PDB file of C-alpha atoms and ligand atoms in Angstrom:
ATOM      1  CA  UNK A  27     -63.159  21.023  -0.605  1.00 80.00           C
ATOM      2  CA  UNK A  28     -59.917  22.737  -1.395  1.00 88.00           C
ATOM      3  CA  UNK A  29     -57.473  21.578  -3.963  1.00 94.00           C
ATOM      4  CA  UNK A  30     -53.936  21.978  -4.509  1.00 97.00           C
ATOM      5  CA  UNK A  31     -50.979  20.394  -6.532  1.00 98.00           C
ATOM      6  CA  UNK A  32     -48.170  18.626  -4.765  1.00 98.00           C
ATOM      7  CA  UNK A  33     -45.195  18.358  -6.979  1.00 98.00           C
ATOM      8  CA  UNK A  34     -42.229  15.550  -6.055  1.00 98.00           C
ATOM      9  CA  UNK A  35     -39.110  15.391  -7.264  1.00 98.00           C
ATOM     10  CA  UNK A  36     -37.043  12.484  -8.982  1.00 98.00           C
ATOM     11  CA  UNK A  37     -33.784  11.481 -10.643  1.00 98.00           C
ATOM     12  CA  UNK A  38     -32.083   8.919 -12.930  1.00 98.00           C
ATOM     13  CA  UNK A  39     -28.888   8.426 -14.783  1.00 98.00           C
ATOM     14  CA  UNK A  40     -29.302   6.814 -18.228  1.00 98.00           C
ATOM     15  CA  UNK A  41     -28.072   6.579 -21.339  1.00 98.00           C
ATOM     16  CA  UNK A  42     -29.215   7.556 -25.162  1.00 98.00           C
ATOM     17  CA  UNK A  43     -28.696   7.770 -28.527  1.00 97.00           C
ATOM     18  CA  UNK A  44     -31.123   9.729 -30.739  1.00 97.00           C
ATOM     19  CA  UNK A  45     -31.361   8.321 -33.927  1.00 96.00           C
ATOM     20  CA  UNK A  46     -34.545   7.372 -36.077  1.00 95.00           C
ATOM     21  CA  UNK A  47     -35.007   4.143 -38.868  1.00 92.00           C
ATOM     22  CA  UNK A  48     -37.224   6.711 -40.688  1.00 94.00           C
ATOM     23  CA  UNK A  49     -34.635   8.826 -41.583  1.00 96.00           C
ATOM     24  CA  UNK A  50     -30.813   8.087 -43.336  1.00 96.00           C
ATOM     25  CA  UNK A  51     -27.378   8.132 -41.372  1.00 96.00           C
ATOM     26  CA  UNK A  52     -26.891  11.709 -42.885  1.00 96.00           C
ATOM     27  CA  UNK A  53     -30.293  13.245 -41.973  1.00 97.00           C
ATOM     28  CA  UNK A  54     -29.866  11.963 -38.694  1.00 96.00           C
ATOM     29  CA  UNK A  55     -27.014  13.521 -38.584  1.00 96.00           C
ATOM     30  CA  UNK A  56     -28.579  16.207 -39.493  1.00 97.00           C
ATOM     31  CA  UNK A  57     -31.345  16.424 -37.021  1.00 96.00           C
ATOM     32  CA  UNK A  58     -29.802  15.036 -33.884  1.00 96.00           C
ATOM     33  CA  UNK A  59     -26.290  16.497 -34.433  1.00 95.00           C
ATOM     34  CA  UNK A  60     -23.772  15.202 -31.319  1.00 94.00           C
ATOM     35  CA  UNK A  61     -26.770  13.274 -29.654  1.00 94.00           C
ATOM     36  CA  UNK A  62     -26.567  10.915 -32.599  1.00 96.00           C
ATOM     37  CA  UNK A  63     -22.841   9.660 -31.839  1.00 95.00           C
ATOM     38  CA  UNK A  64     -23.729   5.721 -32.558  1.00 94.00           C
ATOM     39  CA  UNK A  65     -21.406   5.731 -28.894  1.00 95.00           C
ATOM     40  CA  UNK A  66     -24.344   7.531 -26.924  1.00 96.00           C
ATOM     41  CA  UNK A  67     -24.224   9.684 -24.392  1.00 97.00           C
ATOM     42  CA  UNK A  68     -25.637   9.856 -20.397  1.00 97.00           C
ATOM     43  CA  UNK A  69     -27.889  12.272 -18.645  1.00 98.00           C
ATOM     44  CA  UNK A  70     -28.790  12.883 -15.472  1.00 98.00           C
ATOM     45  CA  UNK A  71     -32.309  13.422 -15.690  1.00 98.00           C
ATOM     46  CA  UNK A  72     -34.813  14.977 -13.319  1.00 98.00           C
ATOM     47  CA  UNK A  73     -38.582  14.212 -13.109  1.00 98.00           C
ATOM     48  CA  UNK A  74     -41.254  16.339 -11.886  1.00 98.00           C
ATOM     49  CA  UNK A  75     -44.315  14.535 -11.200  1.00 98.00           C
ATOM     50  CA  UNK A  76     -47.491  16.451 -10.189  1.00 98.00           C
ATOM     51  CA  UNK A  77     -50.530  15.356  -8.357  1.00 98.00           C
ATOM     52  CA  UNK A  78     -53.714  17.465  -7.360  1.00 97.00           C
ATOM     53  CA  UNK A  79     -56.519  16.525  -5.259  1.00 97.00           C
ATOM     54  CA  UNK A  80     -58.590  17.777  -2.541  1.00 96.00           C
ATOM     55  CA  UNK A  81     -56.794  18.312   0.559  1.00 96.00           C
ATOM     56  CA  UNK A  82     -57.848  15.467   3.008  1.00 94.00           C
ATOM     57  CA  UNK A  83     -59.246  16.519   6.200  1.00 94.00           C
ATOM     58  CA  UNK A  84     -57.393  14.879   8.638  1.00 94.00           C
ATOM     59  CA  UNK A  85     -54.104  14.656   6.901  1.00 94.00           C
ATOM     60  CA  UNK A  86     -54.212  17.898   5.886  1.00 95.00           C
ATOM     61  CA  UNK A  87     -52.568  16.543   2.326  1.00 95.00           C
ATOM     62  CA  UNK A  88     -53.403  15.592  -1.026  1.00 97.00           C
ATOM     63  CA  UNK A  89     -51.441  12.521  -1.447  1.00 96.00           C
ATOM     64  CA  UNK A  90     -49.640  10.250   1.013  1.00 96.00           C
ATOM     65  CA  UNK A  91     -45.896  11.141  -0.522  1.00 96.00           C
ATOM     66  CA  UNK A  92     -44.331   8.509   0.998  1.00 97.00           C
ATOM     67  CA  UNK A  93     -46.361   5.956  -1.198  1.00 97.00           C
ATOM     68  CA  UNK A  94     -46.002   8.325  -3.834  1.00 98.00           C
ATOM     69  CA  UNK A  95     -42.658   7.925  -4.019  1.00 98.00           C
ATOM     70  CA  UNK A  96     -42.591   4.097  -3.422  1.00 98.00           C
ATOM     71  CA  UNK A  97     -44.542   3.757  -6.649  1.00 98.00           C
ATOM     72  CA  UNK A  98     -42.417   6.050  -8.740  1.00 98.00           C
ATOM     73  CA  UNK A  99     -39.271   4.881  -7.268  1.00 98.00           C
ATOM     74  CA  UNK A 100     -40.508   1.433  -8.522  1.00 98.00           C
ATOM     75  CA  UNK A 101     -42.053   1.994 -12.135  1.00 98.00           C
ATOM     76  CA  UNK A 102     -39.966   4.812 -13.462  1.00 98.00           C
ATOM     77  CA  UNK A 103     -36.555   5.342 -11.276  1.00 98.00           C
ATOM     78  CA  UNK A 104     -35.896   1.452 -11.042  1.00 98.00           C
ATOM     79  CA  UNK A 105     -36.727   0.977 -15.043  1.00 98.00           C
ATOM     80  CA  UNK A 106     -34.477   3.635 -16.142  1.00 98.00           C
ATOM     81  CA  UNK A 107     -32.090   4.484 -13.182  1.00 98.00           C
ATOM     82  CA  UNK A 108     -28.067   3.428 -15.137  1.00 98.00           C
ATOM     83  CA  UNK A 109     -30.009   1.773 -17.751  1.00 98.00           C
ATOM     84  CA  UNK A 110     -29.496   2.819 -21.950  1.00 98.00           C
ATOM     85  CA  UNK A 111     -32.942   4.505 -22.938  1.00 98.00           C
ATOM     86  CA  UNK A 112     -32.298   2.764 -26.411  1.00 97.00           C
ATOM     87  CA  UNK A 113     -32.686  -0.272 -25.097  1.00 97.00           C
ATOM     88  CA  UNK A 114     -36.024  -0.292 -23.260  1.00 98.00           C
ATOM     89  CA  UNK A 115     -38.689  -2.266 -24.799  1.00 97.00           C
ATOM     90  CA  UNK A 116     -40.953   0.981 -25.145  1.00 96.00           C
ATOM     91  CA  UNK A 117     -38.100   2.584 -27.320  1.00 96.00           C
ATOM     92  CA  UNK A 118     -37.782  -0.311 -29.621  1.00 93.00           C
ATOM     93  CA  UNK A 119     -40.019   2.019 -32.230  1.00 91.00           C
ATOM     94  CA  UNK A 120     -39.359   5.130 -30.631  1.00 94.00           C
ATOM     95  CA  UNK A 121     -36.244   7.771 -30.435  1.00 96.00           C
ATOM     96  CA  UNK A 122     -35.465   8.252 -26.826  1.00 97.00           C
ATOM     97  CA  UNK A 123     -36.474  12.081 -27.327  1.00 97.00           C
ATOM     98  CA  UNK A 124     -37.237  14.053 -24.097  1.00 98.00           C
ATOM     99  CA  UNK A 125     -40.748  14.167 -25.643  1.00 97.00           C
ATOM    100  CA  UNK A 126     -41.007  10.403 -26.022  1.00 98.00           C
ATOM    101  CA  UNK A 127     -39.578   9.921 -22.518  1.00 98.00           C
ATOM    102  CA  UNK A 128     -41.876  12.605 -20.602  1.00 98.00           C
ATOM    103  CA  UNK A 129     -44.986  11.031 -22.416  1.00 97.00           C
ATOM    104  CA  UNK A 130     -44.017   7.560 -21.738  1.00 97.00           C
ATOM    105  CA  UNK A 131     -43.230   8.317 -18.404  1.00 98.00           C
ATOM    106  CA  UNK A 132     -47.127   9.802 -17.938  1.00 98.00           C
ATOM    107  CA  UNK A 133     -48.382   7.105 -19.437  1.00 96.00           C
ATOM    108  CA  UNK A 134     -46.731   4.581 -16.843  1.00 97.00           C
ATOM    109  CA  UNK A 135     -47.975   7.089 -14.034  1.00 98.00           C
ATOM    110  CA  UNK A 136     -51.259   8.070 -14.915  1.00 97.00           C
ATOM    111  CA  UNK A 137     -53.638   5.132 -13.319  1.00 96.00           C
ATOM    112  CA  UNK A 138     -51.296   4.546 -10.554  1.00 96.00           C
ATOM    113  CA  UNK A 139     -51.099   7.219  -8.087  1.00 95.00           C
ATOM    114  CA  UNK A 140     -52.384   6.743  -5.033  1.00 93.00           C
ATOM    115  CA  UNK A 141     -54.613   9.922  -4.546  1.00 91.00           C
ATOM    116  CA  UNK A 142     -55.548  12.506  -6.504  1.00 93.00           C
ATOM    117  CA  UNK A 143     -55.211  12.886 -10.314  1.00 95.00           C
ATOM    118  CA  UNK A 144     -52.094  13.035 -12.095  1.00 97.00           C
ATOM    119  CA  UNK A 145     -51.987  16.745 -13.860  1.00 97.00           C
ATOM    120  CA  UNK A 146     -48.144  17.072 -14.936  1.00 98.00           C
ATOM    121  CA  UNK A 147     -45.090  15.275 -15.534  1.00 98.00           C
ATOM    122  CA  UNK A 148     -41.831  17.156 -16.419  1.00 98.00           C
ATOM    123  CA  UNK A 149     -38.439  15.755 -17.344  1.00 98.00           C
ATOM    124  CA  UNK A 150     -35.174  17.901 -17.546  1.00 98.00           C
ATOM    125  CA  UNK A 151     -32.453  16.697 -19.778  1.00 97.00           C
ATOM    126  CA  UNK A 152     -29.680  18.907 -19.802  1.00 96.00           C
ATOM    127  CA  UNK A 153     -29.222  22.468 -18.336  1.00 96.00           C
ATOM    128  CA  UNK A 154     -31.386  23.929 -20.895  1.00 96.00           C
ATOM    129  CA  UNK A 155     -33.878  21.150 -21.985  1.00 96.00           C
ATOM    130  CA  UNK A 156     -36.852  21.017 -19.979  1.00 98.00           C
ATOM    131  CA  UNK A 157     -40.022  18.664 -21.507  1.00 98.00           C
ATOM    132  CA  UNK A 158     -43.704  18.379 -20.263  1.00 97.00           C
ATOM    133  CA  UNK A 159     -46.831  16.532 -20.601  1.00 98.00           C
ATOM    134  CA  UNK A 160     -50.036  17.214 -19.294  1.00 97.00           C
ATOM    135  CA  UNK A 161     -52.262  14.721 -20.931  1.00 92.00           C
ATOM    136  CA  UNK A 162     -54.392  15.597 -23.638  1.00 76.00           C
ATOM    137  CA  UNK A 163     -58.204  14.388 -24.773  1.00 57.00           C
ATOM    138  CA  UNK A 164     -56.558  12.849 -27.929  1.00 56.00           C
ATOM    139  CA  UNK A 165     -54.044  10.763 -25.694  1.00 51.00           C
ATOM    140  CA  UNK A 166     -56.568   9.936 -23.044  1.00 51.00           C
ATOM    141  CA  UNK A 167     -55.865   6.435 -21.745  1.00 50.00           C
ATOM    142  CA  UNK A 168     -58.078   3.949 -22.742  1.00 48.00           C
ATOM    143  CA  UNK A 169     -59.810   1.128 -21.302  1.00 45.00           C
ATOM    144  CA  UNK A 170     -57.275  -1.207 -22.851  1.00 47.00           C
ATOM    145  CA  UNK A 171     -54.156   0.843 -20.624  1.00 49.00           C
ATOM    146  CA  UNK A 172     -53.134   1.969 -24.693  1.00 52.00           C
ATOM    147  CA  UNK A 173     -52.575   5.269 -25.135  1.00 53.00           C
ATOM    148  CA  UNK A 174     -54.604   6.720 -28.083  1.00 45.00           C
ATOM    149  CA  UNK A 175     -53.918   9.375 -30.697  1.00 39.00           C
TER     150      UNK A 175
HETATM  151 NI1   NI B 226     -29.159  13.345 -24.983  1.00 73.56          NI
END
């Protein structure tokens, strides 16, 4: 059975700040420069999420893409879509980095698409930031929906 990777396409305004508890005001300073103006600042981010699977006989696809987008659209474009990053439960603990956001965003995705396996999610931040995850043995998901490692 042959396999290929469909790839959609997403996007979301939001806000940030990046700033850490862990370190002081200066070494955030420091380490986030202008993204750690306590006033925030917006993006208008782009997701790529990628499925594979066999190619199904009849439909000649991998995955339905209109349900595809239906669940994306619902657990990652209507959570974040003109909403501040900061504020999300998930970020409570967390700096709203683009690696924070691309794993989080896997981890929402990864036992809910509706054929296939999910092998890739990327997010771009700004012209010239580009993060992605493609799942790891360490950060399998476990039986408990927690991801480990
Ligand atoms: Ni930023």
């Amino acid at each position: 059975m042959p396999q290929a990777t469909v790839t959609r396409r997403y996007r979301f305004c939001a806000a940030h700040r990046l700033h850490t508890e862990q370190l002081s005001t200066e070494e955030n300073w420091t380490t986030f420069g202008k993204c750690n103006n306590p006033n925030g600042h917006g993006h208008n981010y782009v997701v790529f999420v990628s499925v594979q699977g066999d190619i199904d006989p009849v439909t000649h696809q991998v995955v339905d893409v209109s349900s595809l987008d239906e669940i994306v659209g619902r657990i990652i474009v209507r959570r974040f879509d003109h909403q501040d990053l900061n504020k999300d439960p998930q970020f409570a603990t967390q700096t709203t980095t683009g690696e924070n956001l691309v794993l989080l965003i896997w981890d929402l995705l990864v036992n809910e698409v509706p054929a296939g396996r999910l092998v890739k999610v990327g997010v771009i931040e700004t012209r010239d930031n580009y993060f992605e995850y493609s799942g790891s043995a360490e950060h399998a998901r476990g039986e408990d929906g927690v991801r480990h490692g």
